[in-house]
Every structure is written in structure tokens, then in C-alpha cells.
Coordinates of C-alpha atoms (C1' of nucleotides) in Angstrom, one line a residue:
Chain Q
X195 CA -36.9 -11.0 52.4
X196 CA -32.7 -12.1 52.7
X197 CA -31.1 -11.3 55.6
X198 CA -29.0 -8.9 53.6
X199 CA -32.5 -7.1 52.4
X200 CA -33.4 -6.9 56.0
X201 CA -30.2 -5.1 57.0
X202 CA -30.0 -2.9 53.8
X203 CA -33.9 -2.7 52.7
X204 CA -33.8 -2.5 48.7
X205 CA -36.1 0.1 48.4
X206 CA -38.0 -0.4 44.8
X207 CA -38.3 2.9 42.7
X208 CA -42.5 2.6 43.4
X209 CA -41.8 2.9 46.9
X210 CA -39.1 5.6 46.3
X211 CA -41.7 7.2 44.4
X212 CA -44.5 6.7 46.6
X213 CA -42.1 8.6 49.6
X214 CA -41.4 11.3 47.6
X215 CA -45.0 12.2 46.5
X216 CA -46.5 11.9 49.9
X217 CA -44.5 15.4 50.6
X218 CA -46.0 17.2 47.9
X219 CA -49.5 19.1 48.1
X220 CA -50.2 18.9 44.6
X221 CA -50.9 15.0 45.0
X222 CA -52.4 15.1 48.2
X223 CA -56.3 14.9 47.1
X224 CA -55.3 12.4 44.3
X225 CA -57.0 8.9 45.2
X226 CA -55.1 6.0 46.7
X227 CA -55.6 3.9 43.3
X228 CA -54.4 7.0 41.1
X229 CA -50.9 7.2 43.7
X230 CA -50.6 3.7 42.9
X231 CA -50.7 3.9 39.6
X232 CA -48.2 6.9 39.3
X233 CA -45.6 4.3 41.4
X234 CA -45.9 2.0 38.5
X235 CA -45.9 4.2 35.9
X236 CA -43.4 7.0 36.8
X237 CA -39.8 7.6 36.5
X238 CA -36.9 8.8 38.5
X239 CA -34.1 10.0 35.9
X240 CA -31.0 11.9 37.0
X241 CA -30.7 14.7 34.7
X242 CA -27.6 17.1 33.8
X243 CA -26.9 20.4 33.8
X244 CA -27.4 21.6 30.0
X245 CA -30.2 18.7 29.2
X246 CA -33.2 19.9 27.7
X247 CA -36.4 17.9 29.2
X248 CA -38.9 19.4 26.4
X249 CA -39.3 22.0 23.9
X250 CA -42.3 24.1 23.2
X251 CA -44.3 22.2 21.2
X252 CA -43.6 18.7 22.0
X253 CA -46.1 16.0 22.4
X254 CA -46.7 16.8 25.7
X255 CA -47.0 13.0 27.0
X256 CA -45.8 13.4 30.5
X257 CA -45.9 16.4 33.3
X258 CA -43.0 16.4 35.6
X259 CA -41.5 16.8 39.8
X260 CA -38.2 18.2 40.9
X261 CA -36.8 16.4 43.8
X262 CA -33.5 18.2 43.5
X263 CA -31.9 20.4 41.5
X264 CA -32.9 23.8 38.7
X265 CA -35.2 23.7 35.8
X266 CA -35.5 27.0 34.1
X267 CA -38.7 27.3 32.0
X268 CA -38.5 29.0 29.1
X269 CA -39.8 30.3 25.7
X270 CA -37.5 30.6 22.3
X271 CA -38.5 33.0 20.2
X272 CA -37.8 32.4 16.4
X273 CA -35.0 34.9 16.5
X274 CA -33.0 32.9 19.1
X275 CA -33.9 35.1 22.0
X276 CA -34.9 33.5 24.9
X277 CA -37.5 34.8 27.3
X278 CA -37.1 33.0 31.1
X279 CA -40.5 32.5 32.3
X280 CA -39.6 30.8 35.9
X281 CA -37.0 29.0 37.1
X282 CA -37.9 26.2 39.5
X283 CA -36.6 23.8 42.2
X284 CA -37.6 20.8 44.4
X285 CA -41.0 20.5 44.9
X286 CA -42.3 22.4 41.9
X287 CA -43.9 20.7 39.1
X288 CA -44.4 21.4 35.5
X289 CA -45.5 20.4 32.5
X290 CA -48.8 19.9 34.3
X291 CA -51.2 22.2 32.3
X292 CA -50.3 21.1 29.2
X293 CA -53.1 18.3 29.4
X294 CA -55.3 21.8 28.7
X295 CA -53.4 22.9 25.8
X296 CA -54.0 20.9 22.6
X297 CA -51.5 18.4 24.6
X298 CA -48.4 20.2 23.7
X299 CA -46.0 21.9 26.3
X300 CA -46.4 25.8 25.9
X301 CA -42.9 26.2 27.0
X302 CA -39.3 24.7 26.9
X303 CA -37.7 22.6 30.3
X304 CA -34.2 22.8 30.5
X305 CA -32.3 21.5 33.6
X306 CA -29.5 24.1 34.8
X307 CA -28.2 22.5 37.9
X308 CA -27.7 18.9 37.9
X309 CA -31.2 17.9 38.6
X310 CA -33.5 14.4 40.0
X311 CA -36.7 14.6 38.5
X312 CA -39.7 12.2 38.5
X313 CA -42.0 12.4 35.3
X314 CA -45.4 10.2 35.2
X315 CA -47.9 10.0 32.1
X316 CA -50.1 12.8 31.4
X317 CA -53.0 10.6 31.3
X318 CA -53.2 9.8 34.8
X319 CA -53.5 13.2 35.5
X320 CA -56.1 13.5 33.2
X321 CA -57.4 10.6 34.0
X322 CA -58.0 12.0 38.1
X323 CA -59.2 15.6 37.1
X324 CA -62.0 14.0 35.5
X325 CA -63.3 11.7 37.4
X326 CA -62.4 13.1 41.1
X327 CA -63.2 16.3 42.0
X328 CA -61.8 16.7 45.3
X329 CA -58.3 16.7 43.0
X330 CA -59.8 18.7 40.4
X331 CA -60.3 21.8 43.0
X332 CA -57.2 21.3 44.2
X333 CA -55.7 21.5 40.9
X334 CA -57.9 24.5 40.2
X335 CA -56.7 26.2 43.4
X336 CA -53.1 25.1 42.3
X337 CA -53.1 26.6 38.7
X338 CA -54.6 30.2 40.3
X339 CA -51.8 30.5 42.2
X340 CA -49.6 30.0 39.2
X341 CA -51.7 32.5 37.6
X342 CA -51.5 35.7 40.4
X343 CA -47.6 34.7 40.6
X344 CA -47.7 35.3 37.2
X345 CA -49.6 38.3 37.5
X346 CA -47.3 39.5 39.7
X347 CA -44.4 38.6 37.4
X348 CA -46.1 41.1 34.5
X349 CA -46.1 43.8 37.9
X350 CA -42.7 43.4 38.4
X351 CA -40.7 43.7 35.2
X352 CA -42.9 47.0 34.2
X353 CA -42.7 49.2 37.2
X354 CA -39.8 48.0 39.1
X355 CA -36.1 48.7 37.7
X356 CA -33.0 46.3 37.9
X357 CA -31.8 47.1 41.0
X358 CA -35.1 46.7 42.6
X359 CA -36.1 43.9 41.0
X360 CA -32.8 42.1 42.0
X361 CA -34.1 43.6 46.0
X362 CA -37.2 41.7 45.5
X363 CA -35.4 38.4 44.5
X364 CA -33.1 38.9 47.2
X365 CA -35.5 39.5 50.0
X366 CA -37.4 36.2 48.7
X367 CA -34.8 34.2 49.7
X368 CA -34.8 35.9 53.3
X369 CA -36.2 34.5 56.4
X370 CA -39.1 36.3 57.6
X371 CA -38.2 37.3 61.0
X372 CA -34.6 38.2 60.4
X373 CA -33.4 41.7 60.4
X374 CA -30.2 40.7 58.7
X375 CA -29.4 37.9 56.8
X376 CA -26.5 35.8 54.9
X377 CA -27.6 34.8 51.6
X378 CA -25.3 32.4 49.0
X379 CA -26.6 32.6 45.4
X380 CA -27.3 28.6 44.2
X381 CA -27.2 29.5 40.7
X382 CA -24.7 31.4 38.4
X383 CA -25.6 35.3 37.7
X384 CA -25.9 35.1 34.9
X385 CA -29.4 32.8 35.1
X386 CA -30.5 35.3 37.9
X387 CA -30.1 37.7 35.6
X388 CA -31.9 36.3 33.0
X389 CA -34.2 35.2 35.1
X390 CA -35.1 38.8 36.6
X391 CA -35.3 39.6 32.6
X392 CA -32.0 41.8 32.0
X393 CA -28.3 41.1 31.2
X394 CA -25.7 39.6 33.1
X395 CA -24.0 43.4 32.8
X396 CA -26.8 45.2 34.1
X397 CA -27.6 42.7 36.5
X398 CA -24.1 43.6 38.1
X399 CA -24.0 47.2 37.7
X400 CA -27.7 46.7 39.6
X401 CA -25.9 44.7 42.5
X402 CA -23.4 46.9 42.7
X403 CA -25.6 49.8 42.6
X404 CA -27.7 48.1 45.4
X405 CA -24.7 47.7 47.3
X406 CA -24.1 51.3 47.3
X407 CA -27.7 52.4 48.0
X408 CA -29.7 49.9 50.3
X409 CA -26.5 48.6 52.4
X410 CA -26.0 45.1 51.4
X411 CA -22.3 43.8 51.0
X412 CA -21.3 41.4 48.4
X413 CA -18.5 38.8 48.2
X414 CA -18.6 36.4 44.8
X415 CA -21.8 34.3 45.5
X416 CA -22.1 35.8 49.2
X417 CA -24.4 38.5 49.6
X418 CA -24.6 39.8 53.4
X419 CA -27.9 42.1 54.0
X420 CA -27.3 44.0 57.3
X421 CA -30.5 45.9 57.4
X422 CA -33.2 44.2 55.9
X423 CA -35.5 47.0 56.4
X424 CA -33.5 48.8 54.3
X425 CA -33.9 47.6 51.2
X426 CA -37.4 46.9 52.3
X427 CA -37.7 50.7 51.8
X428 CA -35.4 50.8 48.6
X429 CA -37.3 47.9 46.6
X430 CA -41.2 47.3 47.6
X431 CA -41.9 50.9 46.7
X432 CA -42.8 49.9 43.4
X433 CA -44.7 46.8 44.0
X434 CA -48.1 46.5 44.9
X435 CA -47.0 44.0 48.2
X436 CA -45.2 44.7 51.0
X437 CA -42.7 42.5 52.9
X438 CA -42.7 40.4 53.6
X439 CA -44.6 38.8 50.5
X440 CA -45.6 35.5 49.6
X441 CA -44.1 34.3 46.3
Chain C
X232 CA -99.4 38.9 28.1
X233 CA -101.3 42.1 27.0
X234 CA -101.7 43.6 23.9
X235 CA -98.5 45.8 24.3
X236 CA -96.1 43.3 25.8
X237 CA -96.8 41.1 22.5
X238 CA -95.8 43.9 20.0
X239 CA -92.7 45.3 22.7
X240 CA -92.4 42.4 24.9
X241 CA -91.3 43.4 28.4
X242 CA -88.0 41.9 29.3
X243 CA -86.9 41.1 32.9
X244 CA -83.5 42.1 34.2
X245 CA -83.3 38.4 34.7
X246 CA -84.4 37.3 31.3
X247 CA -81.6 39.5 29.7
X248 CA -79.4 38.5 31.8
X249 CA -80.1 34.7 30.2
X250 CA -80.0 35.5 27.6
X251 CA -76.5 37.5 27.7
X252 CA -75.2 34.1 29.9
X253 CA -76.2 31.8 27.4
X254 CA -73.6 33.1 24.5
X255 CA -70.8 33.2 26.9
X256 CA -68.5 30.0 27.0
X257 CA -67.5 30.3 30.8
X258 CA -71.1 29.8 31.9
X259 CA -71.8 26.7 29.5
X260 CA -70.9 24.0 31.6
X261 CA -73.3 25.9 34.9
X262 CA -75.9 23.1 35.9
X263 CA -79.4 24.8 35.2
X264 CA -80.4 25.2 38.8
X265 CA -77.3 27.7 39.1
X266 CA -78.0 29.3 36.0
X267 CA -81.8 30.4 37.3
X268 CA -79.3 31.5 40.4
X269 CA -77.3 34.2 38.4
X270 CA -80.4 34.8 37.0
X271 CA -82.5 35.6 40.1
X272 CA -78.9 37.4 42.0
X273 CA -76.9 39.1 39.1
X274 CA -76.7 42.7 38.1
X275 CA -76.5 44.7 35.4
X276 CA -75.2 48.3 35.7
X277 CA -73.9 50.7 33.6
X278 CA -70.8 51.8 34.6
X279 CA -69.3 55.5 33.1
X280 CA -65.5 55.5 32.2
X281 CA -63.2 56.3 35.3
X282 CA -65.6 54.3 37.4
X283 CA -63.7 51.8 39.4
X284 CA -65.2 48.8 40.1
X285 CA -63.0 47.7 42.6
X286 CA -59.7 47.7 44.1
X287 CA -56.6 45.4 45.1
X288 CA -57.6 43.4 48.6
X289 CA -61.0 44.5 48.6
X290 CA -63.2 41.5 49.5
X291 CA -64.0 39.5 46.3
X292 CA -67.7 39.4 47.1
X293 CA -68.5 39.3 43.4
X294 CA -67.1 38.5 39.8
X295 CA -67.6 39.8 36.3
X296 CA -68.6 39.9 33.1
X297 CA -68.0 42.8 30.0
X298 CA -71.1 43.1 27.9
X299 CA -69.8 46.5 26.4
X300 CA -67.2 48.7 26.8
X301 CA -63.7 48.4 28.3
X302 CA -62.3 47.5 31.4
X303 CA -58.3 47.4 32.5
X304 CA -56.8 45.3 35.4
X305 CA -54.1 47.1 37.1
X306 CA -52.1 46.6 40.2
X307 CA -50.8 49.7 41.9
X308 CA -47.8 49.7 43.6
X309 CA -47.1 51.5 46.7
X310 CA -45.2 54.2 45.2
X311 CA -48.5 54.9 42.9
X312 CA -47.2 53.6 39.8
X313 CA -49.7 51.0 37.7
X314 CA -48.8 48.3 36.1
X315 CA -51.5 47.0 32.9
X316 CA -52.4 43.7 33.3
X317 CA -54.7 43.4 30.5
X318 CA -57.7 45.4 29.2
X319 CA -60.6 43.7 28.4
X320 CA -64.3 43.7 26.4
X321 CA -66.8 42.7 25.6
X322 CA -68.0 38.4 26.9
X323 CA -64.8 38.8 29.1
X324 CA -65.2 37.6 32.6
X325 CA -62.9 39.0 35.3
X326 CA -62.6 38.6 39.1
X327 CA -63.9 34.9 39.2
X328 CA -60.5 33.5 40.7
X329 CA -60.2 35.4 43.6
X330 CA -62.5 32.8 45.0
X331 CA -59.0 30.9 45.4
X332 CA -57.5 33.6 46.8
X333 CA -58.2 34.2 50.3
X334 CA -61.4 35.9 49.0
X335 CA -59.5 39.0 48.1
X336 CA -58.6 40.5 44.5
X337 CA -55.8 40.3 43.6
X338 CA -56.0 43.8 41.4
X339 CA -57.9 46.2 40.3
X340 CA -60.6 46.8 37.7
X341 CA -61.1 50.3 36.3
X342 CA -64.0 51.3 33.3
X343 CA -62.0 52.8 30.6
X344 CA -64.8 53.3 27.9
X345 CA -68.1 53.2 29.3
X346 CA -70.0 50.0 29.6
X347 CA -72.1 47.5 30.9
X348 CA -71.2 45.0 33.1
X349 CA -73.1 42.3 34.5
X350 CA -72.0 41.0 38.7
X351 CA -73.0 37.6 40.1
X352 CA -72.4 36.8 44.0
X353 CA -68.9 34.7 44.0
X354 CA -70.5 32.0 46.2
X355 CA -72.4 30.9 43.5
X356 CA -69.4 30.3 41.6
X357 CA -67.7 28.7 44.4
X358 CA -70.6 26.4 45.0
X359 CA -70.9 25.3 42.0
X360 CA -67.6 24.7 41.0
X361 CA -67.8 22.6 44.2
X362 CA -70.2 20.5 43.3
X363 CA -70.1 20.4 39.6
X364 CA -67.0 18.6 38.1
X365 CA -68.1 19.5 34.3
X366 CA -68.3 22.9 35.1
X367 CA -65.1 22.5 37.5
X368 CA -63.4 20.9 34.5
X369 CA -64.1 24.1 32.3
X370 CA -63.4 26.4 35.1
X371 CA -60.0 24.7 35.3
X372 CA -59.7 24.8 31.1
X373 CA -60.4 28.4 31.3
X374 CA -58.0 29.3 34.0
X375 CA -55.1 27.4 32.1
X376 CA -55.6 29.5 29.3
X377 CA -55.6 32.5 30.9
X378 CA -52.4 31.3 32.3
X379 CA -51.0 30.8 28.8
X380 CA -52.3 34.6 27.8
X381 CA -49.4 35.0 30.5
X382 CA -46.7 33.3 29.7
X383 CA -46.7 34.8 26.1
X384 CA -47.5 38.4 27.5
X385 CA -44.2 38.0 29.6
X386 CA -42.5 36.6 26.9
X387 CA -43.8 39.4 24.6
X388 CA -42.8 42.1 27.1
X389 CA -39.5 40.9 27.3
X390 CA -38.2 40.2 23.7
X391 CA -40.5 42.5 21.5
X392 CA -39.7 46.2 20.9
X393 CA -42.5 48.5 20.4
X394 CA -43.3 48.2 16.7
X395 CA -43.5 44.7 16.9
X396 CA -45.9 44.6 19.6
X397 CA -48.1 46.6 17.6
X398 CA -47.4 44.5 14.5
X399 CA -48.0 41.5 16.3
X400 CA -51.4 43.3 17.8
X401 CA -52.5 44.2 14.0
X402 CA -51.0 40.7 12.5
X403 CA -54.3 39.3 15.0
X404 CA -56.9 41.6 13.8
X405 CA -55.7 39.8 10.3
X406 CA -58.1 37.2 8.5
X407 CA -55.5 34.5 7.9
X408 CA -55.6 33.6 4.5
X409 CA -55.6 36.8 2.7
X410 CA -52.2 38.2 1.4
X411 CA -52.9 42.0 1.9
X412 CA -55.4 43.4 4.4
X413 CA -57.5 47.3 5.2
X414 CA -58.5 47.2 9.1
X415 CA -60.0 49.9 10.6
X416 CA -59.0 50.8 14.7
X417 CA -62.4 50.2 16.2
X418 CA -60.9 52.2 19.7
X419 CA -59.1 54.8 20.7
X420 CA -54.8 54.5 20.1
X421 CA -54.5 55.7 23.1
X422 CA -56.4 53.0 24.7
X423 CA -54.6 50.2 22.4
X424 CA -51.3 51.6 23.4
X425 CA -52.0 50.7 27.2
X426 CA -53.0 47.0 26.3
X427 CA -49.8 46.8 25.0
X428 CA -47.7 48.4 28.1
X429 CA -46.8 51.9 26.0
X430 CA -47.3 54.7 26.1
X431 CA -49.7 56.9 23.4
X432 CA -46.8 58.7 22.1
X433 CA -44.7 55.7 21.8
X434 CA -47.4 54.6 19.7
X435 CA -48.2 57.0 17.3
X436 CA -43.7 56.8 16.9
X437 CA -43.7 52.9 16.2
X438 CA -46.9 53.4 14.0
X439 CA -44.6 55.7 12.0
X440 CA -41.7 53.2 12.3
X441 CA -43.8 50.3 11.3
X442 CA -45.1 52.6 7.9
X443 CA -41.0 53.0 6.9
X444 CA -39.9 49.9 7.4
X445 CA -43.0 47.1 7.3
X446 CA -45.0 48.5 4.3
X447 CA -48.4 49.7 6.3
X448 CA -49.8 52.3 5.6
X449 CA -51.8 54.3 8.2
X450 CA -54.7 57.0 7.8
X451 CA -56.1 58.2 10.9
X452 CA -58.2 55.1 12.5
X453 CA -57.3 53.1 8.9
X454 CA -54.5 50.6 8.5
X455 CA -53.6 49.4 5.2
X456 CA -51.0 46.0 5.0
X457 CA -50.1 45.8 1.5
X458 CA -47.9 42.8 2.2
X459 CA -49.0 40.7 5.6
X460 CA -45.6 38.5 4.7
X461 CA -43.9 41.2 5.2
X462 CA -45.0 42.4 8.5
X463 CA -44.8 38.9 9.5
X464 CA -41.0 38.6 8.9
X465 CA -40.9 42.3 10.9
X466 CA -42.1 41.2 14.0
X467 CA -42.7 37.1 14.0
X468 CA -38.5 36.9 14.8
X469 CA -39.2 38.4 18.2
X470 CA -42.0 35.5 18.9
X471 CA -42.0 32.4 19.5
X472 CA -45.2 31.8 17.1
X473 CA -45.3 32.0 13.5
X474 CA -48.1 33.8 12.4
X475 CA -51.2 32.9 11.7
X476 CA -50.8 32.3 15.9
X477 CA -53.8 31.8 17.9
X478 CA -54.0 34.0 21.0
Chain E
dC166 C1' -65.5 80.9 16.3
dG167 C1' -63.3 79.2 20.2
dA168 C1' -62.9 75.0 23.1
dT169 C1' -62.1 70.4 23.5
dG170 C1' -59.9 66.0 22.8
dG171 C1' -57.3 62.7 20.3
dC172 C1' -53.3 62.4 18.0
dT173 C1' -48.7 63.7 16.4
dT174 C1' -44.1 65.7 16.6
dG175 C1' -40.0 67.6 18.9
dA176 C1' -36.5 68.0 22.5
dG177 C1' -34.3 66.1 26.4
dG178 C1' -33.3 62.6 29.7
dG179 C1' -32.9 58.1 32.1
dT180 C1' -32.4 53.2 32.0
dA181 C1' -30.9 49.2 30.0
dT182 C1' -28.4 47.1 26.1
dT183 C1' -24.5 46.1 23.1
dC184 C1' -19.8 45.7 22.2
dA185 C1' -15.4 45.4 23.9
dA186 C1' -11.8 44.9 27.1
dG187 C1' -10.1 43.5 31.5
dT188 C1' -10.0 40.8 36.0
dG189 C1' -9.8 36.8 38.8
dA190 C1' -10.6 32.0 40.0
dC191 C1' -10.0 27.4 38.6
dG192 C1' -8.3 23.4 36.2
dT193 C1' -5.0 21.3 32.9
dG194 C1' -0.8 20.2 31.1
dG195 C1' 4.1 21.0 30.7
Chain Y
dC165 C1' 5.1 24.7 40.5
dC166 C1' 4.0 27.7 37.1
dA167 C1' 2.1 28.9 32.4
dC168 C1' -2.0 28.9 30.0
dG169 C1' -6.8 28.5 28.6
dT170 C1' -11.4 28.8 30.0
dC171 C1' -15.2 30.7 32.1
dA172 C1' -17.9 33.7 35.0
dC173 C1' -18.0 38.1 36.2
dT174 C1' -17.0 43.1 36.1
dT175 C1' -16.2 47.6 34.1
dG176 C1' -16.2 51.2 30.4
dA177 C1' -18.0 53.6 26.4
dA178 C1' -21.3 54.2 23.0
dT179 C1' -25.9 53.4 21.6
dA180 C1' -30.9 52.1 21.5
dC181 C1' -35.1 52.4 23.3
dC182 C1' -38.8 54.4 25.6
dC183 C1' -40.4 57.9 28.7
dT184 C1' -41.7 62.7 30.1
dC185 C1' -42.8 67.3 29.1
dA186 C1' -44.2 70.5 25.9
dA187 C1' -46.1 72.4 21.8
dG188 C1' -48.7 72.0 17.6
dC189 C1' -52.2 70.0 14.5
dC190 C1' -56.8 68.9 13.2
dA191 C1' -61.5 67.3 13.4
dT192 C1' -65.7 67.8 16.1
dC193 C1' -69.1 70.3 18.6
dG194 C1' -71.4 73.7 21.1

DNA sequence: CGATGGCTTGAGGGTATTCAAGTGACGTGG
DNA sequence: CCACGTCACTTGAATACCCTCAAGCCATCG
């Protein structure tokens, strides 16, 4: 090691790698051979806003990790509609079950806030669910949670309205203890919008609406709820959870 | 074995209930020792329509499997509203992942048309998931494609109108190949028009709809498609599959 | 023959969507 | 420094879609 290296460590991207991953539950039961191969094999790439990771139906070679930034998931339909499934930040992976799937993503990845993502071969992953299973519960454990969120997701956009379901997201993003909060929206509207599965108009009609009716105050990206309770009452009566919920 | 039993053998609860495990695909990958398990511990019941065989946050004692009839998952929101998560038949199993969830479902099951349903203790499921990886392997290939089921219902909810969810619903009922196709409803409309989130009015409308406009013709429970093509380009534009599609 | 149940049809209403126009913030170029 | 274009967002009007409530149809069954 130089004297320079020893005042300003060059961290190599394995070790970078290996940092990052130790933070994340989904590796945690992986084996210490199988972490060591994912430092050699994966990849840290700063991606744009606007750049498309995969499409549905791509080889699906390698499953991915956010470290920073949006990735909206999505599905295309062949009319040019586009139905958001999730929309996901730091810490969430994807592109994970597609070793199940006849090895092709499912679903489009598209990056919508300048994004940091690692991406590793899919056959590692493979490779661990088959011959550790210690990983392969966790994984197990790890897709059923995707699935009830999921469930939930169906709940949500067929009994709730706009202005509820915009409550929900909103109340989400609220600390639990609180009985008032300060919120700033990270992403444009519009892609809230889309994600909560309506239009950027209704989705400000909604806000406006919900401004009017469960006593939050907005201001651009600024959204002050003064009475959390309050919209407590105005959105979870049409879900099956109460607040405060877990995904 | 007497006289009688050789001309009308006497079957054991348990040795139907082999014998009803051994065509289903969830249960292939069970180690024989847990197999004589679910043997010795599961039930079969009939169960009359209206029965419900269990509620959101009840304790997920045991899971499920359809041999006959039909059974809907629902979640009910607080404000009594129900939201159709799927309805199921016939080798379907239901309730198995709750053993991921803090031992507590996650929804509902309700009998809609009467059946028979057979109910295993979930520990067994748990233990052998535990300490089988095949089976854990499956379990996990199973759960993925149940998440998949998901991500296109969302999708479908989101971009398809009501005619083409029912075109898309009779487009699977089609053999693949042929050009032009008779089917024949096997249930009740009203209970198709809940799998696909509308309601029974809605359905007999866009049944109409889809006569004008996609060249079916309907008579009572029999649907004739004189041209599947043409069906296709109806409601394919508001999928992302092309038709034949799988699932 | 009347009752029932599944299905259809009609009228009316609510919610979200589309199309269109307008506002306001921001950055660029004159 | 201001004019201008761009882009996200908002607002308005008309429309589409699906729902509810209600009545009517028709086959089945006691």
C-alpha cells in the first residue's frame, strides 16, 4: 500500500460492493463464497433518468439493487399504454424472480430519477437457491411479501377512489408516531400519479380535493398534514388495514 | 379383504386423500414421509356455497386445496366493501403462504359454488419446506408464479375495459390453433363476472358489446367466435401479450 | 300455475378520462 | 434584464365507463 493509498484508501468496486450488500436483507443468508462471488461478478453503473434497464421479455441474464435513485417497473401493453406496477428505491431489488420465469423479465425497468444500481448474474442467484436452503427460505419469505403487497395493490385500486388512494400514499411516507407531518414529494406528479393508476389531472383534482376534505395544505412539491388522524379517517375506510400499515 | 371390499373396495379418508394429492403439482416435490403426514392429518369436507372458510387475520392454522367447486379470496375493507382477489377451482391450493406471514391470512376465503375441499395442518408445510430444498425450490417456483398471475391482473385492471376483459377471459378458454371456436360457459355469468372485478350487469352489457363489434355470437351459456383473429385484434391492444398468451 | 333464480335491459348517477386552454417556474438567448 | 420557449401542473367542459336500482324476461321446478 503507497503512502497516498493509506491516506486516501482506493476502495476497489468488490469491496464497494461487498459494503453495500452487507446492508441488505435479501443477501443476508447467502453463503460467504456466493457474496464473494457477486463482488467479482457485479456491477456498479450510474444510470440516467429516462434509461431503460430492461424490457419485458429480455433475456433476463442479470437481477438488479438500487443504491440510489427511482426505478419504476412497468408493463407496455401492445397499444402503447403503460400499466405502473411499482415504483422502487434504494434498497429494493428486482429482476430477481425472473430466474422462475422461462428466464425472461416479466416486466420493463426504467430509471426515473437519476439512479446507482448494482446488477450481478442471474446465475449466482440461481446457483445459491439451489444448493443452500437457508437462502432459499429467505427468498421464499422475500417473494411472499412481494406477493400480499401485491395483493394489497389489487385491494387498493378496486375499492379505494383517487383521493383516497393518494391518502394512503401519502400517509406511507409518514412517520409513525407523528400527529402532523411535512412531507416533500421526490418524484414529479405526474409518476405519482401514474403510479397510484390515474392521470396527472385527476391526480390533482384528487389533491386538491383532499386538501379541501381531510385538512392537508399543499405548496408545489410541499404537502403539510396537520392532522394525521384526519385523513386516517378520510382514506383507510376503504382498505382492509388500518394505520398505521406496513407497506 | 372380504368378499365385498373386492367387488366395492372400501376407501379410507386417507387413501382418497393420496390419491387426490398425487395429481396435484404443488405436492410433487413432498418427501414421502410428509406425504403419509397429510395423509394421516388432512381433511376432507364438503363445504355448501356461502360457507366461509375463513377470514382476514384469523390464525393460519391450515391451508388448502379445491377438489370441486369454487372458492373466492376477498379482502374486506373496513367500510365493508370487498375487493376479488381471484376465484378459484378445482387442484387450486390457497392459504399455504401465510405460513410467511406472521401466521395470519392475509384474506379471506368464501365457497361460492358448493365443493369439496381438502385442509392439511400448516406446520407440515412449514416443516417441510424447512427441511426439504426440492420441495422448497417448487414451493418458491409456485409462489413466483402466482406473483406473475399479479402483475398481469394489475396490469389487466388498469388498461383493459370491460369487453376486453371478457374477450381476453374467452380468448383462454380457446384451443390455440383453430381459426373459429363454439365454447360453452361451464359456470354461472354471474360468477365469471366477479373473477374479472365486474359486475353481472356489466357483463351481460360488454357480452352484447363484444357480439356488435368482435363478431361473437352468444346463446345463453354458448359462445360462438366466428373469427378468433378478430377478437384478438379487439382486445390483445390493451395487453401486453399477444395471444395465444399463457396464463 | 305460481315461485324462484339467473340473466337482460333501462334509466340515472358518480367517478375518472380526454381534450383543450391557461398558469407559473425556470432556463436560454438576445 | 427582459422576452421567449419549455415543461410541469392546474383548471374547465364534455364524454366514457361502470355502477346502482329497478323492472322485465324466461326457463326450471315444485
Amino acid at each position: 500500500m503507497t503512502a497516498l493509498e493509506k491516506i486516501l484508501p482506493i476502495e476497489t468496486e468488490g469491496q464497494k460492493i461487498a459494503k453495500i450488500l452487507a446492508a441488505i436483507v435479501f443477501f443476508a443468508a447467502m453463503r460467504p463464497q456466493t457474496k464473494n462471488l457477486l463482488q467479482r461478478e457485479g456491477r456498479i453503473q450510474s444510470v440516467p433518468k429516462g434509461h431503460i434497464i430492461f424490457m419485458n421479455e429480455d433475456d433476463a441474464a442479470r437481477f438488479y439493487l438500487i443504491q440510489r435513485g427511482w426505478v419504476k417497473i412497468f408493463r407496455e401493453t401492445l397499444g402503447g399504454e403503460e400499466a405502473i406496477l411499482d415504483v422502487l428505491t434504494a434498497g429494493s431489488v428486482f429482476g430477481e424472480t425472473s430466474i422462475f420465469e422461462n428466464k425472461a423479465y416479466a416486466y420493463g425497468a426504467e430509471v426515473i430519477e437519476d439512479a446507482v444500481i448494482l446488477s450481478f448474474p442471474s446465475h449466482i442467484l440461481e446457483n445459491e437457491t439451489a444448493e443452500n436452503i437457508d437462502f432459499a427460505l429467505s427468498f421464499l419469505q422475500h417473494i411472499s411479501r412481494k406477493n400480499l403487497a401485491k395483493d394489497k395493490e389489487i385491494e387498493l385500486r378496486s375499492v379505494q377512489n383517487a383521493a383516497q388512494r393518494i391518502g394512503c400514499f401519502l400517509l406511507r411516507l409518514c412517520k409513525t408516531e407523528q400527529r402532523s407531518a411535512t412531507l416533500h414529494l421526490a418524484w414529479e406528479k405526474s409518476l405519482i400519479a401514474a403510479r397510484l393508476g390515474m392521470t396527472p389531472e385527476t391526480f390533482s383534482r384528487s389533491l386538491a380535493k383532499l386538501q379541501k376534505e381531510a385538512g392537508i395544505h399543499i405548496k408545489g412539491p410541499t404537502i403539510t398534514i396537520s392532522d394525521i388522524g384526519m385523513l386516517v379517517r378520510y382514506t383507510c375506510t376503504a382498505c382492509s388495514n388500518v394505520f398505521p400499515c406496513d407497506n
